[in-house]
Short mmCIF file of C-alpha atoms in Angstrom, two decimals:
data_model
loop_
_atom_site.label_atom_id
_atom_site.label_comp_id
_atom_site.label_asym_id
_atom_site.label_seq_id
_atom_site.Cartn_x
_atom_site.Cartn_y
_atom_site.Cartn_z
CA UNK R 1 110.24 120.53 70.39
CA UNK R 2 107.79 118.51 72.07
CA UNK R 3 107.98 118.77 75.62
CA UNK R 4 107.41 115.08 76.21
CA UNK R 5 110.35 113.83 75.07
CA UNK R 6 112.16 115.48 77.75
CA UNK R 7 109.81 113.77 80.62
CA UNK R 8 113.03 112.50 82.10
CA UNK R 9 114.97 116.00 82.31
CA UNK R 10 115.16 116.79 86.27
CA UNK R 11 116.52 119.98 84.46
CA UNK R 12 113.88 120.78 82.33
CA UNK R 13 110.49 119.61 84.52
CA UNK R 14 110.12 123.35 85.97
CA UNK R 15 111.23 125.23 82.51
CA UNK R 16 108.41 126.62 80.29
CA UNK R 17 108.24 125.55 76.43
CA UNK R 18 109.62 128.79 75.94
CA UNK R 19 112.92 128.23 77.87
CA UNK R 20 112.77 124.63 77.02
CA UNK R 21 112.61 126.01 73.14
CA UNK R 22 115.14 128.29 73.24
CA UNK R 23 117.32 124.89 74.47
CA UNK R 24 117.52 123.78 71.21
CA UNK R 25 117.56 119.82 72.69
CA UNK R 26 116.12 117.54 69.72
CA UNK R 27 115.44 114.18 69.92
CA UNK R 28 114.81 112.33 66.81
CA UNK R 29 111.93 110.61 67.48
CA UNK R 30 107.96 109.03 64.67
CA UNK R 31 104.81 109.65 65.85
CA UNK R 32 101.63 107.15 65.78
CA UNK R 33 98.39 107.29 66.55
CA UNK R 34 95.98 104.42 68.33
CA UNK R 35 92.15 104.23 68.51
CA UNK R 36 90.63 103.73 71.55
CA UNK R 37 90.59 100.08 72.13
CA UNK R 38 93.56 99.35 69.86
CA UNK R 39 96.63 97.43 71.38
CA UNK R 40 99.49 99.85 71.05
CA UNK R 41 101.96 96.65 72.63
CA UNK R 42 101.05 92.84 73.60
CA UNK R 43 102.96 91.01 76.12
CA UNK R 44 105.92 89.51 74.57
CA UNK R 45 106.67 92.24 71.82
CA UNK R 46 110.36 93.13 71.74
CA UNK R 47 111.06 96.97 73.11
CA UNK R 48 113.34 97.82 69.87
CA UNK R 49 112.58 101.95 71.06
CA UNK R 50 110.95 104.15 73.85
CA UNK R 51 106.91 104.06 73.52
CA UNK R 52 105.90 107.55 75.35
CA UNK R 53 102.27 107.93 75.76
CA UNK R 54 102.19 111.85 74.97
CA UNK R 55 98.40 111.95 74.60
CA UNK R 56 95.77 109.75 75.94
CA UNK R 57 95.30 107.25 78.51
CA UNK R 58 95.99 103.57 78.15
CA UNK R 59 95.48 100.63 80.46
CA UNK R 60 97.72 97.26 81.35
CA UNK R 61 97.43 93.40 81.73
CA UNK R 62 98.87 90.44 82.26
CA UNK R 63 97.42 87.14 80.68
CA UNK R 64 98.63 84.03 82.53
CA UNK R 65 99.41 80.68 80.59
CA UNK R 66 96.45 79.88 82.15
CA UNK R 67 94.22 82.64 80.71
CA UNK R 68 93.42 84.65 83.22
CA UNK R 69 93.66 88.30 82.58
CA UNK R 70 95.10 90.40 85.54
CA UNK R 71 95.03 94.33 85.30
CA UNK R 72 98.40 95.90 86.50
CA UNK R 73 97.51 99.74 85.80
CA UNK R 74 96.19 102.62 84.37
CA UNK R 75 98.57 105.02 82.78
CA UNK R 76 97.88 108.66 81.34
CA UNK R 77 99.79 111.11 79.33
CA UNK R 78 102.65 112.11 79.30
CA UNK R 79 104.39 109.06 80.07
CA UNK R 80 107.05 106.07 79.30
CA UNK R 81 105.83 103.24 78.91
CA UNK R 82 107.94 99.96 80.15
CA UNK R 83 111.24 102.21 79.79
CA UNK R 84 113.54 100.39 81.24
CA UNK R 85 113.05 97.09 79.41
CA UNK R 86 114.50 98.80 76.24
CA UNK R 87 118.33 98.04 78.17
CA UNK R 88 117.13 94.98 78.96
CA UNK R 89 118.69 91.67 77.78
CA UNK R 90 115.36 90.30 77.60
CA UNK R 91 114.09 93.18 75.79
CA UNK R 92 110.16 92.36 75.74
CA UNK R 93 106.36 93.74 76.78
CA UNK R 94 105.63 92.00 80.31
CA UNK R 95 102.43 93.68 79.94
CA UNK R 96 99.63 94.42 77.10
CA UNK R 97 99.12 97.87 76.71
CA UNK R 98 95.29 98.86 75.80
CA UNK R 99 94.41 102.30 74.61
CA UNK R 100 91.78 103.54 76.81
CA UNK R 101 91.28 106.59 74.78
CA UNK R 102 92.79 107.58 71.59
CA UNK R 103 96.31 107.99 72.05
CA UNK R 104 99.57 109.12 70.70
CA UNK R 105 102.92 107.11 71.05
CA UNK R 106 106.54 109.20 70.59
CA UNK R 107 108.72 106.73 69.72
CA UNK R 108 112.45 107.62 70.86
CA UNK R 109 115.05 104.61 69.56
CA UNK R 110 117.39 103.13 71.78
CA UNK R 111 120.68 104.97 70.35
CA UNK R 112 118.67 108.29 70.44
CA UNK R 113 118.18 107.59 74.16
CA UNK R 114 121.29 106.70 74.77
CA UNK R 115 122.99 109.98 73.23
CA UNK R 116 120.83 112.30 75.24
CA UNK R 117 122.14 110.53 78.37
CA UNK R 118 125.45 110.92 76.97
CA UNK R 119 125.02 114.77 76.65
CA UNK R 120 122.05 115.67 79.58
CA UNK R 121 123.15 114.66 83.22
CA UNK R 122 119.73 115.79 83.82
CA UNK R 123 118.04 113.26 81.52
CA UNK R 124 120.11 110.43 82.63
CA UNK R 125 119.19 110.97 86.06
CA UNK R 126 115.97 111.70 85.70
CA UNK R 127 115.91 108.21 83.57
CA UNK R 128 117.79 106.01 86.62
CA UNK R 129 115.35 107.53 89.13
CA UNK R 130 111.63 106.86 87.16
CA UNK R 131 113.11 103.33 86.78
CA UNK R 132 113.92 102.93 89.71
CA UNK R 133 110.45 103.95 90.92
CA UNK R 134 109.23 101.78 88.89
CA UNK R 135 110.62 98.78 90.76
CA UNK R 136 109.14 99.53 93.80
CA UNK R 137 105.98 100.07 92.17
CA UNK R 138 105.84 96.73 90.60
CA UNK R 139 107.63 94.89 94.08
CA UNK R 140 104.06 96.66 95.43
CA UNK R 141 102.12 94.95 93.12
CA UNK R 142 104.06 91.55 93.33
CA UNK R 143 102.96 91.72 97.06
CA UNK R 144 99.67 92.00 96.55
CA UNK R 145 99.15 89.25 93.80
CA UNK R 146 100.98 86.84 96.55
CA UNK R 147 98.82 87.50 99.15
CA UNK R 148 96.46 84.68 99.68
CA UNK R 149 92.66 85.74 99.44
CA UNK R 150 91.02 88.64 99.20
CA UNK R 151 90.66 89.79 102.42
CA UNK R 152 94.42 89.02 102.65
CA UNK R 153 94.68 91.17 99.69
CA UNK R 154 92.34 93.92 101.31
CA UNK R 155 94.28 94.20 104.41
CA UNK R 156 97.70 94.55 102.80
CA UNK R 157 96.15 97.47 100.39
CA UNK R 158 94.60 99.20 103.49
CA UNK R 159 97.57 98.86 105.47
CA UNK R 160 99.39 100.82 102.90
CA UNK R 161 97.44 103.22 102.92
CA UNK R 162 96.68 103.84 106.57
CA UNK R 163 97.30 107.41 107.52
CA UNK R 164 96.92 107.71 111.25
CA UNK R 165 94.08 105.17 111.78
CA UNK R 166 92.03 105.86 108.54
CA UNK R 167 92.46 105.43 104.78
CA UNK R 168 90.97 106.03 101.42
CA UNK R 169 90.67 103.41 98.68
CA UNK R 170 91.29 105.93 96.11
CA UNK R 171 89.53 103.67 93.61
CA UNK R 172 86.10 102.09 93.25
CA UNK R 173 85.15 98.90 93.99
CA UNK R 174 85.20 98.23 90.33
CA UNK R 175 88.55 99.45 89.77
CA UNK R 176 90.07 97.79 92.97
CA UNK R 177 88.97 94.62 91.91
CA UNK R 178 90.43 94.95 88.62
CA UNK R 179 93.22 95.42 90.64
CA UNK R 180 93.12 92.84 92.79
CA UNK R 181 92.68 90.46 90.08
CA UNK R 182 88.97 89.39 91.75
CA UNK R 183 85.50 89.34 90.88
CA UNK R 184 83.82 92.52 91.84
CA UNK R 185 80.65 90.69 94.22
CA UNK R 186 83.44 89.11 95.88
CA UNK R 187 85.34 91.61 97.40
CA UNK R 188 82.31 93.94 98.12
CA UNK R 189 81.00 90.74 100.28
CA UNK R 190 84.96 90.58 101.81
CA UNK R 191 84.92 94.42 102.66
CA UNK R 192 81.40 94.24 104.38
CA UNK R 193 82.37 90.99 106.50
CA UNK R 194 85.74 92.85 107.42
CA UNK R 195 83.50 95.77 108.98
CA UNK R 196 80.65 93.51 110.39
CA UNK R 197 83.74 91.60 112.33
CA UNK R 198 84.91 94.98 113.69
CA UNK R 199 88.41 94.66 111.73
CA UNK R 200 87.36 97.82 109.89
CA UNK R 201 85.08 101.15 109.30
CA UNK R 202 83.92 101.37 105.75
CA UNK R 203 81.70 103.99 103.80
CA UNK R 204 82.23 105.73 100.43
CA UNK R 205 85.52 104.68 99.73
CA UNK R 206 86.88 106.00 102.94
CA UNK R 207 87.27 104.06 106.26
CA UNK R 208 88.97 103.80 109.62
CA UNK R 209 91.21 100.88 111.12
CA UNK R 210 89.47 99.56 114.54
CA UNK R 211 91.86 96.10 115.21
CA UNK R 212 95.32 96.64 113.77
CA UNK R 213 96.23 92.95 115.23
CA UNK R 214 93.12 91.14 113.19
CA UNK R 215 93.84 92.91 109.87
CA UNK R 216 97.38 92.35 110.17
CA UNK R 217 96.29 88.29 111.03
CA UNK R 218 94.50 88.40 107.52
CA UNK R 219 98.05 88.66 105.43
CA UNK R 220 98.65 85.62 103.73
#
């Protein structure tokens, strides 16, 4: 049994594959495999089953009508990918999903799923609250694309991760302005004139927040 099909188990998380062996929980479930660089979904594909990444890493985008490619996230192994859109009415990708490295996809159909709710409170609780997550994590993101400007954009990200006065990016520049949707020179220039104006502290990824009332001006 592989232990990844049972990622939503609040029963199961702290068993070892011995325990969880001696369960005897199957899932029926195929198995692919995607080279790195290969689009395991596209935006728009219908969710007929449950794609879990159980090896590899894999990234996410959105392509507007108008072209423009916005990365949402990077995702590694073990986990669901776009789970709860499989219940949905409108049962499609919102994203593109990008193998990163080479990965392998368990894929769990929808009337599998739905028996191992049926006979695991654990699994269909587990399910309800990693969706659920996933909401806010997205209503997150949602606030950042609708901030207006980068700085705007900046501010909101800092101010979520304020601890006490000081914060960590917790990603490069490179990777933040993936993020943010911007072009890397431009948000490098938007950090340093943030710190030059005495909004902020910056230095290797790490800085300190010296005007609460100016960075919290900058929110579109």
């Amino acid at each position: 049994m592989n232990s990844d099909l049972l990622f939503f188990c609040t029963m199961c998380r702290e068993k070892s594959q011995e325990e969880i062996a001696r369960l005897k929980c199957t899932i029926d479930h195929t198995i692919k495999h995607y080279k790195k660089g290969e689009y395991i979904a596209y935006q728009g594909d219908v969710i007929s089953q449950l794609y879990m990444l159980s090896k590899g890493k894999v990234k996410t985008e959105i392509v507007s009508d108008s072209g423009l490619t916005l990365s949402v996230e990077e995702i590694s192994a073990p986990y669901p990918l776009a789970a709860a859109f499989i219940f949905a009415e409108n049962n499609r990708f919102p994203v593109d999903v990008i193998a990163l490295d080479d990965c392998e996809i368990l894929f769990i159909t929808k009337d599998s799923v739905e028996k191992q709710m049926a006979k695991c409170p654990g699994f269909l609780r587990g399910f309800m609250a990693f969706n659920a997550d996933r909401v806010q994590f997205l209503s997150e993101r949602l606030k950042i694309f609708s901030q207006k400007g980068i700085k705007a954009k900046i501010a909101y990200y800092i101010l979520q991760h304020d601890k006490n006065g000081s914060f960590e990016l917790g990603k490069s520049i490179a990777s933040l302005a993936e993020y943010f949707g911007v072009e890397r020179p431009s948000l490098s220039r938007a950090i340093s004139e943030m710190a030059a104006s005495g909004i902020i502290e910056f230095e290797g990824g790490k800085g300190k927040i010296l005007n609460y009332n100016e960075i919290k001006e900058l929110l579109g």
